[in-house]
Amino acid sequence: MKQCLIVDDSSVIRKVARRIMEEANFEITEAEDGQQALEACRSQMPDVILLDWNMPVMDGLEFLRELRKDPCGDIPKVIFCTTENDMDHITQAIAAGANEYIMKPFDKEIIISKLKEVGMVEA
Amino acid sequence: MTPSEFNSLRDMLNKESGLVLSEDKQYLVESRLGPVAKKLEYKDVATMVSEWHSSKKASLQNQIVEAMTINESFFFRDKTPFDNFKDYTLPNLIKSKATSKHIRIWSAAASTGQEAYSLAMVLNEHKHLLQGWRVEIIGTDLCSEALAKAKSGLYSQFEVQRGMPVTYLVKNFKQVGTMWQLDSNITSMVQFRQFNLMNSFTGLGKFDVIFCRNVLIYFNRETKSDILKRMEAQCNNGCHLVLGASETLVGLNGNYTPVANARGLYEHNREAAVKNEKQSTNFKESPTHKTGTGGLSFTR
């Protein structure tokens, strides 16, 4: 079973995302901010990360930059999942190593289509 | 909606658009016509259908036909057909059309334009291979409202996220308020025309690729065979036909050969077509021949 780390400071969003990802047959771990997420990754690299941008302690972009510097930090597919919906944010995220980008609000179809895009579910 | 109203609606839809609506599809009527009833300020779908049934008002009828035949559409829908296009069809075309340097592609149920534009974006990625080439993409659909949107090239945040890699968004769109506008170098590659698949294809010209996905499912077998047969006449040599993931040509006659390892992709077989045409001529002259269903029974 593939592992998914959901990183979001909102418990509601984590819950919604968890439900969608569980249906898609992923095993879920959760983190409330970038720092927690980094610790989770250092103990075990997930296959895919759904990543919020604006969070306390360490935001999503900073987390991603740190992650990609780590040995094996290039393994997880990272999908930003954020209310930041302008071209500047999107290009920054891609430059920092994001594989995909979801602009909130999202639904199951969008998440699944992005998972297909990064090769995490079969097309 | 009374059974007689529903039946008369089904008959009209079949006659006007070839759409086959089985009896268990009443829910589809509700879901597709709901927005129309709301827009036209009817109390509900049943009231609107009832009004159409008694008045047969043309403007109302047109809106009903359009709404019932609209296709759900998103960028790079089902992904595989576009991978096939990129990996198989395009390299083939670059070889086979090296002399004329002219490619014509038909998106036969263009709806709100995403399929045609997805192809345009793929072609744009390969423009280094197509220097000096003329590429035409024609998108046709029955629904004028869908086409108006297609022509605008303006899509919502939801629409640009379904199925489209974010890199394509960054490369080909500009943000306009809460919407996303396709760049003119992409929109200018596609022409949209209102067109009914029940009408003659002759005016559309010949094609090298025909995307006809998830359209035939709405038609009965005879109409399907008829459309496929008429499409053959619009095929340039070796034309590729692309059908939807759940569609096959099994049980339908026609001179299309499935392409190995490319699900949903078919190649028009001109030699077989010529041969079968000859046989058919002979066959029709035979006094024992009984007319079968559809126009293509001779290929058996």
mmCIF file of C-alpha atoms in Angstrom, chain A residues 85-87 90-91 94 100-105 107 109-110 113-114 117, chain B residues 72 79 157-158 160-166 169-170 173-175 180 263:
data_model
loop_
_atom_site.group_PDB
_atom_site.id
_atom_site.type_symbol
_atom_site.label_atom_id
_atom_site.label_comp_id
_atom_site.label_asym_id
_atom_site.label_seq_id
_atom_site.Cartn_x
_atom_site.Cartn_y
_atom_site.Cartn_z
ATOM 1 C CA ASN A 85 -4.104 30.390 -6.659
ATOM 2 C CA ASP A 86 -1.992 32.817 -8.638
ATOM 3 C CA MET A 87 0.648 32.148 -11.234
ATOM 4 C CA ILE A 90 2.461 28.157 -8.803
ATOM 5 C CA THR A 91 5.765 28.900 -10.519
ATOM 6 C CA ILE A 94 7.355 24.220 -9.238
ATOM 7 C CA GLU A 100 1.756 19.158 -9.058
ATOM 8 C CA TYR A 101 -0.416 21.955 -7.764
ATOM 9 C CA ILE A 102 -4.031 21.981 -6.631
ATOM 10 C CA MET A 103 -5.868 25.236 -6.054
ATOM 11 C CA LYS A 104 -8.461 24.975 -3.297
ATOM 12 C CA PRO A 105 -11.314 24.277 -3.208
ATOM 13 C CA ASP A 107 -12.805 17.759 -4.980
ATOM 14 C CA GLU A 109 -11.866 14.262 -9.121
ATOM 15 C CA ILE A 110 -9.187 16.923 -8.993
ATOM 16 C CA SER A 113 -6.505 13.473 -11.633
ATOM 17 C CA LYS A 114 -3.401 15.002 -10.050
ATOM 18 C CA GLU A 117 -0.507 12.994 -13.292
ATOM 19 C CA GLU B 72 -18.851 16.583 -20.052
ATOM 20 C CA LYS B 79 -4.941 10.876 -20.559
ATOM 21 C CA GLN B 157 -10.173 27.136 -11.758
ATOM 22 C CA PHE B 158 -11.993 23.805 -11.457
ATOM 23 C CA VAL B 160 -8.110 23.901 -15.535
ATOM 24 C CA GLN B 161 -7.298 21.464 -12.765
ATOM 25 C CA ARG B 162 -9.173 18.421 -13.957
ATOM 26 C CA GLY B 163 -6.745 16.270 -15.846
ATOM 27 C CA MET B 164 -4.355 19.015 -16.894
ATOM 28 C CA PRO B 165 -0.755 18.931 -15.659
ATOM 29 C CA VAL B 166 0.099 22.167 -13.877
ATOM 30 C CA LEU B 169 -1.351 25.653 -17.067
ATOM 31 C CA VAL B 170 1.780 27.675 -16.428
ATOM 32 C CA PHE B 173 -2.760 30.187 -19.634
ATOM 33 C CA LYS B 174 -3.004 33.622 -18.103
ATOM 34 C CA GLN B 175 -4.979 34.350 -15.006
ATOM 35 C CA TRP B 180 -7.899 31.252 -16.679
ATOM 36 C CA ARG B 263 -6.185 1.463 -26.456
#
